[in-house]
Short mmCIF file of C-alpha atoms and ligand atoms in Angstrom, two decimals:
data_model
loop_
_atom_site.label_atom_id
_atom_site.label_comp_id
_atom_site.label_asym_id
_atom_site.label_seq_id
_atom_site.Cartn_x
_atom_site.Cartn_y
_atom_site.Cartn_z
CA MET A 163 -36.78 57.39 -11.30
CA ARG A 164 -33.50 57.29 -13.10
CA LEU A 165 -33.39 57.55 -16.80
CA LEU A 166 -31.09 55.11 -18.49
CA ARG A 167 -29.59 57.13 -21.25
CA PRO A 168 -27.95 55.11 -23.94
CA ARG A 169 -24.50 56.45 -24.64
CA PRO A 170 -21.86 55.02 -26.89
CA ASP A 171 -19.39 53.23 -24.72
CA VAL A 172 -16.07 51.67 -25.45
CA SER A 173 -17.25 48.11 -25.60
CA LEU A 174 -19.89 48.94 -28.19
CA VAL A 175 -17.32 50.63 -30.40
CA LEU A 176 -14.99 47.65 -30.04
CA ALA A 177 -17.79 45.24 -30.89
CA LEU A 178 -18.64 47.20 -34.02
CA ALA A 179 -15.02 47.27 -35.07
CA ALA A 180 -14.84 43.51 -34.63
CA VAL A 181 -17.89 42.98 -36.82
CA VAL A 182 -16.41 45.19 -39.53
CA LEU A 183 -13.12 43.29 -39.39
CA LEU A 184 -14.96 39.99 -39.58
CA LEU A 185 -16.91 41.13 -42.61
CA LEU A 186 -13.76 42.34 -44.31
CA SER A 187 -11.85 39.15 -43.67
CA SER A 188 -14.69 36.79 -44.56
CA THR A 189 -14.18 37.44 -48.25
CA SER A 190 -10.67 36.04 -48.12
CA LEU A 191 -10.94 32.71 -46.36
CA PRO A 192 -7.79 30.63 -46.38
CA SER A 193 -8.14 27.81 -48.83
CA CYS A 194 -7.36 24.24 -47.88
CA PRO A 195 -5.16 22.24 -50.14
CA GLY A 196 -7.03 19.67 -52.21
CA PRO A 197 -6.11 16.02 -52.61
CA GLU A 198 -4.26 17.09 -55.70
CA MET A 199 -3.14 20.66 -55.49
CA GLY A 200 -2.74 20.97 -59.25
CA PRO A 201 -1.61 24.27 -60.63
CA GLU A 202 -3.48 26.91 -58.68
CA GLU A 203 -5.91 28.62 -61.00
CA PRO A 204 -5.01 32.25 -61.48
CA GLN A 205 -7.44 33.72 -58.97
CA GLU A 206 -9.75 35.63 -61.22
CA VAL A 207 -11.54 38.26 -59.24
CA PRO A 208 -15.03 37.77 -60.63
CA THR A 209 -16.12 40.92 -62.39
CA TRP A 210 -19.49 41.17 -60.79
CA SER A 211 -22.02 43.58 -62.16
CA PRO A 212 -25.68 43.83 -61.35
CA LEU A 213 -27.86 42.04 -63.86
CA PRO A 214 -29.03 44.29 -66.66
CA ALA A 215 -32.57 45.40 -65.98
CA ARG A 216 -34.71 43.03 -67.99
CA ALA A 217 -38.45 43.03 -68.07
CA ALA A 218 -39.30 40.75 -65.15
CA PRO A 219 -41.62 37.95 -66.20
CA ALA A 220 -45.22 38.62 -65.27
CA PRO A 221 -46.06 36.87 -61.99
CA CYS A 222 -47.34 33.41 -62.72
CA ARG A 223 -50.99 32.96 -61.84
CA ALA A 224 -52.30 30.05 -59.82
CA ASN A 225 -54.25 27.44 -61.77
CA LEU A 226 -57.45 27.76 -59.79
CA SER A 227 -59.26 25.06 -61.72
CA MET A 228 -57.04 22.65 -59.77
CA ALA A 229 -58.75 23.76 -56.56
CA GLN A 230 -62.13 22.60 -57.88
CA HIS A 231 -61.13 18.97 -57.49
CA PRO A 232 -62.91 17.31 -54.53
CA ASP A 233 -59.62 15.85 -53.18
CA PHE A 234 -57.75 19.16 -53.32
CA ALA A 235 -58.70 20.77 -50.02
CA ALA A 236 -57.58 17.80 -47.91
CA LEU A 237 -54.02 17.77 -49.32
CA PRO A 238 -51.03 19.10 -47.33
CA ALA A 239 -50.35 22.79 -47.99
CA HIS A 240 -47.09 22.24 -49.92
CA VAL A 241 -48.80 19.77 -52.26
CA ARG A 242 -51.66 22.20 -52.92
CA ASP A 243 -49.05 24.85 -53.59
CA PHE A 244 -47.30 22.57 -56.03
CA LEU A 245 -50.51 21.83 -57.93
CA LEU A 246 -51.50 25.48 -58.19
CA TYR A 247 -48.14 26.60 -59.56
CA ARG A 248 -46.96 23.49 -61.40
CA HIS A 249 -47.19 25.14 -64.81
CA CYS A 250 -44.94 28.11 -63.87
CA ARG A 251 -41.48 27.98 -65.42
CA ASP A 252 -40.53 31.56 -66.12
CA PHE A 253 -38.74 33.24 -63.23
CA ALA A 254 -36.39 36.21 -63.09
CA LEU A 255 -32.69 35.61 -62.50
CA LEU A 256 -31.48 37.40 -59.37
CA GLN A 257 -27.79 36.47 -59.50
CA GLU A 258 -25.70 35.00 -62.25
CA PRO A 259 -21.98 34.08 -62.45
CA PRO A 260 -19.65 36.21 -64.61
CA ALA A 261 -19.27 35.18 -68.25
CA ALA A 262 -15.69 34.16 -67.42
CA LYS A 263 -17.10 31.10 -65.63
CA CYS A 264 -17.40 29.18 -68.89
CA ALA A 265 -15.26 31.29 -71.22
CA ARG A 266 -12.54 28.65 -71.27
CA PRO A 267 -13.26 24.95 -71.68
CA VAL A 268 -14.82 23.42 -68.58
CA PHE A 269 -14.33 19.72 -67.98
CA LEU A 270 -16.52 19.25 -64.93
CA LEU A 271 -19.19 21.75 -63.92
CA LEU A 272 -20.27 21.34 -60.29
CA ALA A 273 -23.94 22.33 -60.12
CA ILE A 274 -24.72 22.26 -56.42
CA LYS A 275 -28.27 22.72 -55.15
CA SER A 276 -28.24 24.99 -52.11
CA SER A 277 -30.85 26.90 -50.08
CA PRO A 278 -30.43 30.61 -49.33
CA ALA A 279 -29.72 29.96 -45.64
CA ASN A 280 -26.96 27.37 -46.26
CA TYR A 281 -24.16 29.91 -46.26
CA GLY A 282 -21.92 27.80 -43.99
CA ARG A 283 -22.14 24.78 -46.28
CA ARG A 284 -21.30 26.87 -49.33
CA GLN A 285 -18.26 28.34 -47.56
CA VAL A 286 -16.95 24.88 -46.69
CA LEU A 287 -17.43 23.54 -50.22
CA ARG A 288 -15.62 26.55 -51.68
CA VAL A 289 -12.43 25.56 -49.88
CA THR A 290 -12.76 21.77 -50.10
CA TRP A 291 -14.09 19.48 -52.81
CA ALA A 292 -15.72 22.21 -54.90
CA ARG A 293 -12.67 24.47 -55.09
CA GLU A 294 -12.20 25.69 -58.66
CA ARG A 295 -8.96 24.17 -59.91
CA GLN A 296 -7.40 21.83 -62.44
CA VAL A 297 -7.36 18.12 -61.70
CA HIS A 298 -5.07 16.10 -63.98
CA GLY A 299 -5.23 19.08 -66.34
CA ALA A 300 -9.06 19.18 -66.33
CA PRO A 301 -10.68 22.45 -65.25
CA LEU A 302 -13.41 22.34 -62.58
CA ARG A 303 -15.98 25.09 -62.17
CA ARG A 304 -18.47 25.61 -59.34
CA LEU A 305 -22.05 26.93 -59.25
CA PHE A 306 -24.59 27.05 -56.46
CA LEU A 307 -28.21 26.84 -57.61
CA VAL A 308 -30.42 28.83 -55.26
CA GLY A 309 -33.99 30.12 -55.09
CA SER A 310 -35.46 32.73 -52.75
CA ASP A 311 -36.79 32.52 -49.25
CA ARG A 312 -40.56 32.18 -48.98
CA ASP A 313 -40.71 34.84 -46.26
CA GLN A 314 -40.42 38.36 -47.70
CA ARG A 315 -38.34 39.81 -44.87
CA GLN A 316 -35.99 36.85 -44.74
CA ALA A 317 -35.73 37.01 -48.52
CA ARG A 318 -34.43 40.56 -48.35
CA LYS A 319 -31.61 39.47 -46.02
CA PHE A 320 -30.73 36.37 -47.98
CA ASN A 321 -30.84 38.16 -51.31
CA ARG A 322 -28.30 40.65 -49.99
CA LEU A 323 -26.14 37.82 -48.65
CA LEU A 324 -26.27 36.05 -52.02
CA GLU A 325 -25.38 39.28 -53.78
CA LEU A 326 -22.29 39.58 -51.55
CA GLU A 327 -21.39 35.97 -52.27
CA ALA A 328 -21.89 36.47 -56.00
CA ARG A 329 -19.52 39.44 -55.91
CA ALA A 330 -16.88 37.70 -53.86
CA TYR A 331 -16.93 34.26 -55.47
CA GLY A 332 -18.85 34.51 -58.77
CA ASP A 333 -20.55 31.18 -58.13
CA ILE A 334 -24.20 32.05 -57.46
CA LEU A 335 -27.05 31.28 -59.84
CA GLN A 336 -30.23 32.48 -58.16
CA TRP A 337 -33.81 32.72 -59.36
CA ASP A 338 -36.82 34.46 -57.95
CA PHE A 339 -38.87 31.42 -56.92
CA HIS A 340 -39.50 29.92 -53.50
CA ASP A 341 -36.72 27.55 -52.61
CA SER A 342 -38.64 24.54 -51.28
CA PHE A 343 -38.39 20.77 -51.54
CA PHE A 344 -41.21 20.52 -54.09
CA ASN A 345 -39.62 23.27 -56.17
CA LEU A 346 -36.33 21.40 -56.64
CA THR A 347 -37.51 20.14 -60.01
CA LEU A 348 -38.10 23.72 -61.08
CA LYS A 349 -34.50 24.45 -60.04
CA GLN A 350 -33.23 21.58 -62.22
CA VAL A 351 -35.34 22.68 -65.19
CA LEU A 352 -34.18 26.30 -64.94
CA PHE A 353 -30.56 25.17 -64.63
CA LEU A 354 -30.84 23.03 -67.78
CA GLU A 355 -32.15 26.05 -69.67
CA TRP A 356 -29.52 28.41 -68.28
CA GLN A 357 -26.77 25.96 -69.13
CA ARG A 358 -27.85 25.78 -72.79
CA THR A 359 -26.95 29.41 -73.37
CA HIS A 360 -24.26 30.04 -70.73
CA CYS A 361 -22.18 26.90 -70.35
CA PRO A 362 -23.07 24.48 -73.17
CA ASN A 363 -19.55 23.21 -73.66
CA ALA A 364 -18.91 21.86 -70.18
CA SER A 365 -18.03 18.23 -70.91
CA PHE A 366 -19.61 16.80 -67.75
CA VAL A 367 -21.86 17.99 -64.95
CA LEU A 368 -22.06 16.89 -61.34
CA SER A 369 -25.54 17.57 -60.02
CA GLY A 370 -25.52 17.33 -56.26
CA ASP A 371 -26.64 18.55 -52.85
CA ASP A 372 -24.60 20.86 -50.63
CA ASP A 373 -24.40 18.27 -47.82
CA VAL A 374 -22.48 15.57 -49.68
CA PHE A 375 -18.82 14.70 -49.78
CA ALA A 376 -17.76 14.49 -53.41
CA HIS A 377 -14.34 13.10 -54.27
CA THR A 378 -13.95 15.38 -57.25
CA ASP A 379 -10.45 14.11 -58.07
CA ASN A 380 -11.76 10.56 -58.43
CA MET A 381 -14.64 11.87 -60.53
CA VAL A 382 -12.25 13.45 -63.01
CA THR A 383 -10.23 10.22 -63.26
CA TYR A 384 -13.44 8.30 -63.92
CA LEU A 385 -14.82 10.80 -66.44
CA GLN A 386 -11.59 11.09 -68.41
CA ASP A 387 -12.36 7.62 -69.76
CA HIS A 388 -15.72 8.78 -71.12
CA ASP A 389 -16.92 10.62 -74.19
CA PRO A 390 -18.86 13.80 -73.33
CA ASP A 391 -20.82 13.41 -76.56
CA SER A 392 -22.34 10.06 -75.71
CA HIS A 393 -24.87 9.15 -73.05
CA LEU A 394 -23.71 9.07 -69.43
CA PHE A 395 -25.91 9.28 -66.34
CA VAL A 396 -24.50 7.49 -63.28
CA GLY A 397 -25.14 7.51 -59.57
CA HIS A 398 -26.98 5.57 -56.91
CA LEU A 399 -29.52 3.70 -59.05
CA ILE A 400 -33.03 3.29 -57.65
CA GLN A 401 -35.42 0.90 -59.37
CA ASN A 402 -38.80 -0.76 -58.83
CA VAL A 403 -40.21 1.89 -56.55
CA GLY A 404 -43.28 4.09 -56.87
CA PRO A 405 -45.01 7.02 -55.24
CA ILE A 406 -45.46 7.07 -51.48
CA ARG A 407 -49.16 7.57 -50.76
CA VAL A 408 -48.97 8.39 -47.04
CA PRO A 409 -49.70 12.09 -46.52
CA TRP A 410 -47.19 12.69 -43.70
CA SER A 411 -44.19 11.55 -45.74
CA LYS A 412 -41.83 14.15 -47.16
CA TYR A 413 -42.13 12.23 -50.44
CA PHE A 414 -45.95 11.99 -50.44
CA VAL A 415 -47.32 12.14 -53.97
CA PRO A 416 -51.13 11.97 -54.19
CA LYS A 417 -53.00 10.56 -57.18
CA LEU A 418 -53.95 14.10 -58.12
CA VAL A 419 -50.25 14.65 -58.95
CA SER A 420 -49.64 11.26 -60.58
CA GLU A 421 -51.86 8.22 -61.01
CA ASP A 422 -48.92 6.06 -62.01
CA GLU A 423 -47.90 3.53 -59.35
CA HIS A 424 -44.38 3.09 -60.75
CA TYR A 425 -41.39 5.35 -61.12
CA PRO A 426 -38.93 4.77 -63.95
CA PRO A 427 -35.37 3.93 -62.84
CA TYR A 428 -33.57 7.03 -61.57
CA CYS A 429 -30.49 8.03 -59.59
CA GLY A 430 -30.70 9.41 -56.04
CA GLY A 431 -30.58 13.21 -56.16
CA GLY A 432 -27.78 13.55 -53.58
CA GLY A 433 -25.31 13.40 -56.45
CA PHE A 434 -24.96 12.01 -59.96
CA LEU A 435 -22.76 12.59 -62.99
CA LEU A 436 -23.89 13.25 -66.53
CA SER A 437 -22.37 14.08 -69.91
CA ARG A 438 -23.22 17.12 -71.99
CA PHE A 439 -24.97 14.80 -74.46
CA THR A 440 -27.30 13.68 -71.70
CA VAL A 441 -27.77 17.22 -70.37
CA ALA A 442 -29.10 18.23 -73.80
CA ALA A 443 -31.38 15.17 -73.96
CA LEU A 444 -32.81 15.95 -70.51
CA ARG A 445 -33.45 19.52 -71.53
CA GLY A 446 -35.46 18.36 -74.53
CA ALA A 447 -37.58 16.07 -72.38
CA ALA A 448 -38.03 18.59 -69.57
CA ARG A 449 -39.66 21.00 -72.00
CA VAL A 450 -42.45 18.60 -72.87
CA LEU A 451 -43.06 16.69 -69.62
CA PRO A 452 -45.22 18.13 -66.83
CA VAL A 453 -43.13 18.99 -63.78
CA PHE A 454 -43.07 16.20 -61.19
CA PRO A 455 -42.38 17.39 -57.62
CA ILE A 456 -39.52 15.01 -56.78
CA ASP A 457 -36.55 16.17 -58.81
CA ASP A 458 -34.53 12.98 -59.11
CA VAL A 459 -37.61 11.00 -60.16
CA PHE A 460 -38.43 13.72 -62.69
CA LEU A 461 -34.99 13.29 -64.30
CA GLY A 462 -35.65 9.53 -64.47
CA MET A 463 -38.87 10.37 -66.34
CA CYS A 464 -36.92 12.62 -68.70
CA LEU A 465 -34.37 9.87 -69.42
CA GLN A 466 -37.16 7.41 -70.14
CA GLN A 467 -38.88 9.89 -72.45
CA GLN A 468 -35.61 10.08 -74.42
CA GLY A 469 -35.14 6.31 -74.51
CA LEU A 470 -32.12 6.53 -72.21
CA ALA A 471 -31.39 4.78 -68.93
CA PRO A 472 -29.55 5.76 -65.77
CA ALA A 473 -26.76 3.48 -64.54
CA TRP A 474 -25.30 2.38 -61.27
CA HIS A 475 -21.90 3.60 -60.11
CA ASP A 476 -20.61 1.71 -57.12
CA GLY A 477 -18.69 4.76 -55.89
CA VAL A 478 -21.81 6.86 -55.32
CA ARG A 479 -23.31 6.16 -51.90
CA THR A 480 -26.22 8.48 -51.40
CA ALA A 481 -27.51 6.14 -48.71
CA GLY A 482 -24.30 6.49 -46.67
CA VAL A 483 -21.38 4.15 -46.12
CA HIS A 484 -21.31 1.19 -43.78
CA SER A 485 -18.06 0.06 -42.33
CA PRO A 486 -17.27 -3.49 -43.43
CA SER A 487 -16.14 -4.35 -39.90
CA PRO A 488 -17.40 -3.17 -36.50
CA ARG A 489 -13.78 -2.60 -35.43
CA LEU A 490 -13.30 0.06 -38.05
CA SER A 491 -14.74 3.56 -37.97
CA SER A 492 -17.03 4.34 -40.87
CA PHE A 493 -15.34 7.73 -40.96
CA ASP A 494 -12.01 6.13 -41.92
CA PRO A 495 -10.65 8.05 -44.94
CA CYS A 496 -9.50 4.74 -46.38
CA PHE A 497 -13.13 3.91 -47.20
CA TYR A 498 -13.49 7.16 -49.06
CA ARG A 499 -10.30 6.91 -51.08
CA GLY A 500 -11.99 4.93 -53.82
CA LEU A 501 -15.45 6.49 -53.68
CA LEU A 502 -16.97 9.24 -55.78
CA LEU A 503 -19.67 10.67 -53.53
CA VAL A 504 -21.15 10.11 -50.09
CA HIS A 505 -24.32 11.54 -48.56
CA ARG A 506 -24.53 13.15 -45.95
CA PHE A 507 -21.68 14.94 -44.25
CA LEU A 508 -21.67 17.73 -41.72
CA PRO A 509 -19.58 20.75 -42.75
CA PHE A 510 -16.82 19.95 -40.24
CA GLU A 511 -16.70 16.36 -41.47
CA ILE A 512 -16.18 17.58 -45.03
CA VAL A 513 -13.21 19.66 -43.87
CA LEU A 514 -11.70 16.72 -41.95
CA MET A 515 -12.21 14.22 -44.76
CA TRP A 516 -10.81 16.56 -47.39
CA ASP A 517 -7.77 17.14 -45.19
CA ALA A 518 -7.25 13.43 -44.52
CA LEU A 519 -7.52 12.48 -48.17
CA SER A 520 -5.11 15.21 -49.17
CA ARG A 521 -2.30 13.86 -46.99
CA PRO A 522 0.20 12.36 -49.39
CA GLN A 523 1.24 9.91 -46.67
CA LEU A 524 -2.29 8.54 -46.08
CA VAL A 525 -1.60 4.91 -45.23
CA CYS A 526 -4.38 2.39 -45.44
CA GLY A 527 -4.34 -1.00 -43.80
CA LYS A 528 -3.88 -2.19 -40.22
CA GLN A 529 -1.19 0.28 -39.24
CA GLY A 530 -2.72 3.48 -40.54
CA ARG A 531 -5.87 4.37 -38.63
CA VAL A 532 -6.61 8.08 -38.95
CA TYR A 533 -9.94 8.36 -37.08
C1 LIG B 112 -54.95 23.72 -64.81
O1 LIG B 112 -55.42 22.52 -64.24
C2 LIG B 112 -56.26 21.74 -65.09
C3 LIG B 112 -56.68 20.52 -64.30
O2 LIG B 112 -57.44 20.87 -63.22
C4 LIG B 112 -55.50 21.34 -66.34
O3 LIG B 112 -56.34 20.61 -67.21
C5 LIG B 112 -54.95 22.59 -67.04
O4 LIG B 112 -54.14 22.20 -68.13
C6 LIG B 112 -54.15 23.43 -66.06
N1 LIG B 112 -53.72 24.66 -66.69
C7 LIG B 112 -52.43 25.00 -66.82
C8 LIG B 112 -52.17 26.35 -67.39
O5 LIG B 112 -51.53 24.27 -66.51
C1 LIG B 113 -42.56 27.30 -56.20
O1 LIG B 113 -42.22 28.65 -56.44
C2 LIG B 113 -43.29 29.46 -56.88
C3 LIG B 113 -42.73 30.83 -57.17
O2 LIG B 113 -42.13 31.38 -56.06
C4 LIG B 113 -44.35 29.51 -55.81
O3 LIG B 113 -45.46 30.27 -56.27
C5 LIG B 113 -44.80 28.11 -55.48
O4 LIG B 113 -45.69 28.16 -54.39
C6 LIG B 113 -43.62 27.23 -55.12
N1 LIG B 113 -44.08 25.87 -54.97
C7 LIG B 113 -43.79 25.12 -53.91
C8 LIG B 113 -44.33 23.75 -53.90
O5 LIG B 113 -43.13 25.55 -52.99
C1 LIG B 114 -18.64 25.43 -77.90
O1 LIG B 114 -18.40 24.43 -78.84
C2 LIG B 114 -18.84 24.75 -80.15
C3 LIG B 114 -18.63 23.55 -81.04
O2 LIG B 114 -17.99 22.51 -80.41
C4 LIG B 114 -18.08 25.97 -80.64
O3 LIG B 114 -18.53 26.34 -81.92
C5 LIG B 114 -18.31 27.13 -79.67
O4 LIG B 114 -17.53 28.24 -80.05
C6 LIG B 114 -17.95 26.73 -78.25
N1 LIG B 114 -18.34 27.78 -77.35
C7 LIG B 114 -17.55 28.21 -76.38
C8 LIG B 114 -18.12 29.31 -75.53
O5 LIG B 114 -16.46 27.75 -76.15
#
């Protein structure tokens, strides 16, 4: 019998060297030009430092009295989980952006919900629509809102990845709670609280998903006509709907969570814009309302509690865009020129659209078909 003895060979060494090179170069991705280049922000190397050791909040205990209810056991696992931990709102911060993020006036703060594993999407947004820059003189800042992976071993990997991202880009806000669909409201609530002490003066906030295409230049143009100290909450308005009571739906909400058959008007969570006045109002309401598992509906509840209403903006298409004519591609940049936000784009599509819209010679009309 021959023993196969492992010995370092040339190809292994080369492979290792390649990995090291890749790691080194990944922190300095080339940046794409934006639709409006604007003066390039002086690239501040974020001064990352580990968070000061604070007493971690005591682990939140499950509300076991919930489990006594006769309907409880038959509910899907994620709904049971939600009910048991609904009251928990105190979670340790794992990563936070440097204080420089909001040291100077911020016009538009991009608060992008992302999951730990969505590294590729974050990388694409960093060099496209969420690039930190000035648009028409208005400073844009970027933050990714992230939780932790449910699986302990995965969490260790992702927490390290997010630490590396925080160091390299200074745009990670991460808490120690399970990043799941029914915990998105918790993410919103924790962001509202963080923002009160760390970035209260941002005039406007875009709250959005990491799989949308946001025309941030158009957003600035639109917002420059608005007063940050009066109410603004615009997006894809959804009205006259209520909870879905079929257990296999992603949006299933049983009566044990809410008896109400109607939702207040709200804006689709893919992306919406709000003023700092409205951010403060939402924060006030979020403190007194019980958490509702669907985050965009919850914000509709908060608005209603404050006597405010969400509004429609025709440029926000969280249900996608339909080409007005079958002869035209619905990927034609000319459709997107006038829009604010479109759901959902693949990462490569975001790169292509950003590139197309940034061409100064983009011609729209019969002669100028790009895709
Ligand atoms: C636990 O659940 C019960 C309902 O079963 C509720 O009345 C109580 O307020 C909950 N406790 C907490 C701490 O949320
Ligand atoms: C939300 O996060 C908390 C803390 O990690 C966890 O205990 C709970 O199960 C999560 N809830 C859902 C619905 O995932
Ligand atoms: C935020 O604005 C308030 C009043 O408008 C001002 O007193 C405060 O210094 C500002 N904070 C920062 C960090 O700019």
